[in-house]
Short mmCIF file of C-alpha atoms in Angstrom, two decimals:
data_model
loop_
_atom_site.label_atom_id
_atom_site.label_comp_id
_atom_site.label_asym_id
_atom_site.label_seq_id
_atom_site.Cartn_x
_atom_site.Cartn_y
_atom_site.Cartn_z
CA UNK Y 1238 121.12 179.33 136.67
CA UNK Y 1239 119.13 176.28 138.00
CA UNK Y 1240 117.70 177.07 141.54
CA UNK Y 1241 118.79 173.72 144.22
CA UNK Y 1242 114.80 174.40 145.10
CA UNK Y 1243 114.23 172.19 141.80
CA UNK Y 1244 116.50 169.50 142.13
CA UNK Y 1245 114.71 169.26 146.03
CA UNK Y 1246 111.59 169.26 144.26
CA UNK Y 1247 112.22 166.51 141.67
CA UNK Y 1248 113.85 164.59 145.22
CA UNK Y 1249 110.98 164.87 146.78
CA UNK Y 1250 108.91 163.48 143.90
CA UNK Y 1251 111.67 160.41 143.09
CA UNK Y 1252 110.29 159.77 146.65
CA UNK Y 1253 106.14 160.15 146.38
CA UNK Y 1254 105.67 159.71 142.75
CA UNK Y 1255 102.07 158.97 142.99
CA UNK Y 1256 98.76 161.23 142.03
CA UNK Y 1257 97.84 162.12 145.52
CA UNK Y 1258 101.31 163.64 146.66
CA UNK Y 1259 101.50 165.39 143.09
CA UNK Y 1260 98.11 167.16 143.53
CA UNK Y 1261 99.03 168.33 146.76
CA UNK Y 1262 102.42 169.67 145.54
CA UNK Y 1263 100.83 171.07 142.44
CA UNK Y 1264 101.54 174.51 143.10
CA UNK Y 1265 105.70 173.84 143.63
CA UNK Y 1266 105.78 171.62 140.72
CA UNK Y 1267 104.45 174.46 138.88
CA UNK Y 1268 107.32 176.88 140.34
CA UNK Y 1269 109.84 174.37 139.66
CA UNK Y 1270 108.99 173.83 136.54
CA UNK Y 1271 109.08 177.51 135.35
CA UNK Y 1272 112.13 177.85 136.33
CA UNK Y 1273 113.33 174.93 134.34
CA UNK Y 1274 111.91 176.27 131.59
CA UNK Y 1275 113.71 179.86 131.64
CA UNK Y 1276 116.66 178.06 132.10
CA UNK Y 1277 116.01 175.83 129.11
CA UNK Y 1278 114.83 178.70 127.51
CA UNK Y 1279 118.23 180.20 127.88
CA UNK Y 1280 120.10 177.57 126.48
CA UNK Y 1281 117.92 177.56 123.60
CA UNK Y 1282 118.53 181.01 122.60
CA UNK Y 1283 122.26 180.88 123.48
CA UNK Y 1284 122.43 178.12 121.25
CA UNK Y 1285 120.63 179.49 118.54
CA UNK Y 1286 123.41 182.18 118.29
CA UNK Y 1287 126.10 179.31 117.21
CA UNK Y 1288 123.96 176.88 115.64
CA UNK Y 1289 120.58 176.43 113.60
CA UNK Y 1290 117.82 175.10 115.24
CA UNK Y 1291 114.49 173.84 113.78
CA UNK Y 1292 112.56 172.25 116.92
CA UNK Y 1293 113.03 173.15 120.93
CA UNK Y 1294 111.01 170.65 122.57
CA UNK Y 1295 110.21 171.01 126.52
CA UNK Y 1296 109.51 167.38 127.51
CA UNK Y 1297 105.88 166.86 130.13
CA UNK Y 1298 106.63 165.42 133.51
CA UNK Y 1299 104.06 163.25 132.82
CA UNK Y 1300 104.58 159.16 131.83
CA UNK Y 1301 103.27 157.09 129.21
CA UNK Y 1302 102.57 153.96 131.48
CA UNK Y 1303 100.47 152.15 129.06
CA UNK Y 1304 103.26 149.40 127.95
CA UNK Y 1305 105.18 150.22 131.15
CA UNK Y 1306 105.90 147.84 134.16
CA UNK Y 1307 106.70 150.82 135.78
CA UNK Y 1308 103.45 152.66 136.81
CA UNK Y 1309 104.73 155.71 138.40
CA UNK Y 1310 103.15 158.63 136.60
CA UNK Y 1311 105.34 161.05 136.51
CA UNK Y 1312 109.33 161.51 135.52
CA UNK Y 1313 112.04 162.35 138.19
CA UNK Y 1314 113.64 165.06 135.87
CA UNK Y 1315 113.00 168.02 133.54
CA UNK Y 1316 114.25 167.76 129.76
CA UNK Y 1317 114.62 169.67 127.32
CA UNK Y 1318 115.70 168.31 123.57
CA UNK Y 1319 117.32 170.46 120.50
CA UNK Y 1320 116.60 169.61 116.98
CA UNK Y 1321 118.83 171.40 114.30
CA UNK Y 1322 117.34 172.31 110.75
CA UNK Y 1323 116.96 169.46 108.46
CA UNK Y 1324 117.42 168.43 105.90
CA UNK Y 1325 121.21 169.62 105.56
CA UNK Y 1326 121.49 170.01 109.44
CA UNK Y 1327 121.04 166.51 111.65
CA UNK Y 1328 121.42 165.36 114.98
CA UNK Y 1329 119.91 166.48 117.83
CA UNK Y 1330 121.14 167.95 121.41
CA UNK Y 1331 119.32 166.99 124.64
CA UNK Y 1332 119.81 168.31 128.42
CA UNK Y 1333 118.54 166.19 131.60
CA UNK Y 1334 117.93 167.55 134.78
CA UNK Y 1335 117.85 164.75 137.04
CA UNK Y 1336 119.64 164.46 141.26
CA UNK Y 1337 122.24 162.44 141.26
CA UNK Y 1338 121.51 161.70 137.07
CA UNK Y 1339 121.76 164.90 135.26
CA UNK Y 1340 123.47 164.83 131.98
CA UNK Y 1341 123.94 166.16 128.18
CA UNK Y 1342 123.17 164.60 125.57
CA UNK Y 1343 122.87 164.07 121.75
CA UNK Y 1344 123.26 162.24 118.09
CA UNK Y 1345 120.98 159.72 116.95
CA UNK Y 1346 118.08 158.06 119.00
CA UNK Y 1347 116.18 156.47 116.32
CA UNK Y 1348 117.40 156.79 113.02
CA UNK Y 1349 115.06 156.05 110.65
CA UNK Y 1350 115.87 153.08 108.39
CA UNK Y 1351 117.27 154.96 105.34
CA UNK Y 1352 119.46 156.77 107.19
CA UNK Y 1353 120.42 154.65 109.18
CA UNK Y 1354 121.55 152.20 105.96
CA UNK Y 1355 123.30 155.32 104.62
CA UNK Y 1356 125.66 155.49 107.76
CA UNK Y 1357 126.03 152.32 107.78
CA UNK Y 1358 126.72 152.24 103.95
CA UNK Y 1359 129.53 155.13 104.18
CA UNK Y 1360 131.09 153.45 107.63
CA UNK Y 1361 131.60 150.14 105.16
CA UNK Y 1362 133.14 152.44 102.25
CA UNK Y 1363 135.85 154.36 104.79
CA UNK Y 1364 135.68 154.76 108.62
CA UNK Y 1365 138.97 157.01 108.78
CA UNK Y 1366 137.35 159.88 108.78
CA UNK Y 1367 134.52 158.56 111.74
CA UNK Y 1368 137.66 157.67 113.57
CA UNK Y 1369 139.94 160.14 113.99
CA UNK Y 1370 136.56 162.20 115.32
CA UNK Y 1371 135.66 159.66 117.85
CA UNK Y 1372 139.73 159.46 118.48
CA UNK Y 1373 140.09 162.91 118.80
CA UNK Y 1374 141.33 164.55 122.67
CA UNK Y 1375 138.70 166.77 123.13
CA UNK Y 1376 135.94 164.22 121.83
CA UNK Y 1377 137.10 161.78 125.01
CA UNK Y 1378 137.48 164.32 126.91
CA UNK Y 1379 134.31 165.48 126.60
CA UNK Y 1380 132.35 161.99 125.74
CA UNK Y 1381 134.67 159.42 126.33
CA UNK Y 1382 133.22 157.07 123.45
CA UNK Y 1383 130.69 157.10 121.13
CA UNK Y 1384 127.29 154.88 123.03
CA UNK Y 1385 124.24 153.77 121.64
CA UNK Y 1386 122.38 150.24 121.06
CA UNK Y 1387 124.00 148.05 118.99
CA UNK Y 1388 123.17 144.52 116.88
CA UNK Y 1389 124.76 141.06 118.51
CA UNK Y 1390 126.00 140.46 115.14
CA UNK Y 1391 126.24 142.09 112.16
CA UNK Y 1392 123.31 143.74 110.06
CA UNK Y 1393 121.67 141.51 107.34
CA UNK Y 1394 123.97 141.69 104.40
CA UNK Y 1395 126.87 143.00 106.15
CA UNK Y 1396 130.09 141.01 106.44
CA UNK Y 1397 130.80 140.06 110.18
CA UNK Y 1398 134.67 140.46 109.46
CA UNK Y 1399 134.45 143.90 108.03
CA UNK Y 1400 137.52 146.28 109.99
CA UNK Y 1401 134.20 149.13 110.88
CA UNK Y 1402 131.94 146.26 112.29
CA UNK Y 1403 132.09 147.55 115.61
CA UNK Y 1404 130.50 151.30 113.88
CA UNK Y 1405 127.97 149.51 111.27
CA UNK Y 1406 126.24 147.62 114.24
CA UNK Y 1407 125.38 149.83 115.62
CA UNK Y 1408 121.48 150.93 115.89
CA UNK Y 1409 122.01 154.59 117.84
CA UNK Y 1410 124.80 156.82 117.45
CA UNK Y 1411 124.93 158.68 120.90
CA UNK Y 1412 127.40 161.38 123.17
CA UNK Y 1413 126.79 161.92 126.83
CA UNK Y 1414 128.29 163.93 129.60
CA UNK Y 1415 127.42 163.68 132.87
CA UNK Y 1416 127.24 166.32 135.24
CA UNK Y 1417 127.19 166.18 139.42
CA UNK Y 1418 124.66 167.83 141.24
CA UNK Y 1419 127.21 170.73 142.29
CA UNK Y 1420 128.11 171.35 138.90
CA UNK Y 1421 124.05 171.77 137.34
CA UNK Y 1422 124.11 174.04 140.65
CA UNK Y 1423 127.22 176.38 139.27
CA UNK Y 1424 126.57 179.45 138.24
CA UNK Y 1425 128.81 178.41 135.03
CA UNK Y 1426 126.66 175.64 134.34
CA UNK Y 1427 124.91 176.76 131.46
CA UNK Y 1428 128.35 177.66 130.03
CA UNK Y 1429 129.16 174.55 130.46
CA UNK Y 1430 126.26 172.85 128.69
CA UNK Y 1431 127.33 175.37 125.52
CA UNK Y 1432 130.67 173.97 125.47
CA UNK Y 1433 128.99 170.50 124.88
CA UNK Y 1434 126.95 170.91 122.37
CA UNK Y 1435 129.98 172.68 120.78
CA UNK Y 1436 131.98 169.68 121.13
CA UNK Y 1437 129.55 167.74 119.24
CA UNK Y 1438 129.75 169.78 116.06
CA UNK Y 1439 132.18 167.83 114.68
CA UNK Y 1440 130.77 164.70 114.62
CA UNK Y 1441 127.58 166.09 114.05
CA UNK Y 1442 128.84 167.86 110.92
CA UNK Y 1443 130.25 164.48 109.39
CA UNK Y 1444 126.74 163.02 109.97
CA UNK Y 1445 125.34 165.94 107.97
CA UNK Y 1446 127.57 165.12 105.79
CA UNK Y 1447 126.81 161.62 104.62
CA UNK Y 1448 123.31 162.16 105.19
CA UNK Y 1449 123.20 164.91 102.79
CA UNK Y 1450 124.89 163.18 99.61
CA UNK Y 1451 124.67 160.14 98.22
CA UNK Y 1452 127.46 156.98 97.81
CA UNK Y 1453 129.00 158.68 95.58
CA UNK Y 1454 129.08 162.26 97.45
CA UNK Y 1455 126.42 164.42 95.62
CA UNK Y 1456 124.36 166.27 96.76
CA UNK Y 1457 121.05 164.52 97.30
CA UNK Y 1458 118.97 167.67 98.78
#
């Protein structure tokens, strides 16, 4: 389980996030962040057991503050992201340790544009079965909605009075739970974090789905 040493540490740095407090601090950010790790770690392999995964990527504390009006060099969390096996296999599953933020996550960040015209394309053609996933108890239970930038309008060549509008303008195709600091500090957490990404198999399985086959439902891999 997650030690409350790390969310104290990532606290502490929310509150001196600068290069002089950092190298002073090196040595707990570098406790901190091994135990984030075997805790990630964890998941990984747990997950592994019930799904196939192709990428486990351990996200750098550091920032990319070279288009940034934010300076600050470092993050205020720990991350951790899940890719499953491609091509037959999409979607991707994402854990954020953050106080006060923390939160799991998955689906679609950036599709690219083929795929993304392919959703799009099979949302147009018959959003039942889309639906009755995002409809489903356990899916708001778990999610509450399905999130994610979206158009104003509706995508060039589209028709703005189309019943799925609301699904085809969509640019990222997102679930997110949040968690409180007392629950990422339960000894059931990572439990918990399972039971997410479980959740997401269904819609994550329909988006294999039409990613996988053509319009007219072949095979395309």
């Amino acid at each position: 389980m997650l030690q409350k040493s790390t969310l104290e540490f990532l606290t502490q740095l929310k509150e001196n996030n600068d290069r002089d407090w950092f190298a002073a601090n090196k040595k707990a950010f570098e406790t901190e962040q091994k135990l984030a790790k075997i805790f990630f770690t964890s998941v990984g392999e747990q997950l592994e057991k019930i799904d196939s995964i192709e990428r486990i990527q351990i996200f750098r504390i550091y920032r990319d503050v070279r288009f940034s009006k934010d300076k600050a060099p470092y993050k205020n969390h720990f991350s951790v992201g899940f890719t499953r096996t491609k091509p037959m296999l999409r979607g991707g599953y994402y854990l954020h340790i953050e106080p006060g933020g923390s939160f799991v996550g998955g689906g679609f960040w950036e599709p690219n544009a083929e795929d993304l015209n392919r959703i799009r394309k099979e949302f147009e053609m018959d959003d039942e079965e889309i639906r009755t996933i995002i409809a489903d108890d356990t899916f708001k239970k778990f999610f509450g909605e399905l999130k994610g930038e979206e158009l104003k309008t509706a995508p060039k060549g589209s028709d703005k009075t189309h019943s799925a509008i609301d699904l085809i303008r969509k640019k990222q195709f997102l679930l997110t739970r949040s968690f409180s600091d007392m629950e990422v500090m339960a000894p059931n957490f990572e439990e918990n974090v399972l039971i997410t990404f479980k959740a997401m198999r269904p819609f994550f399985d329909y988006m294999s789905d039409v990613l996988s086959t053509d319009l007219n439902g072949e095979l395309i891999y």
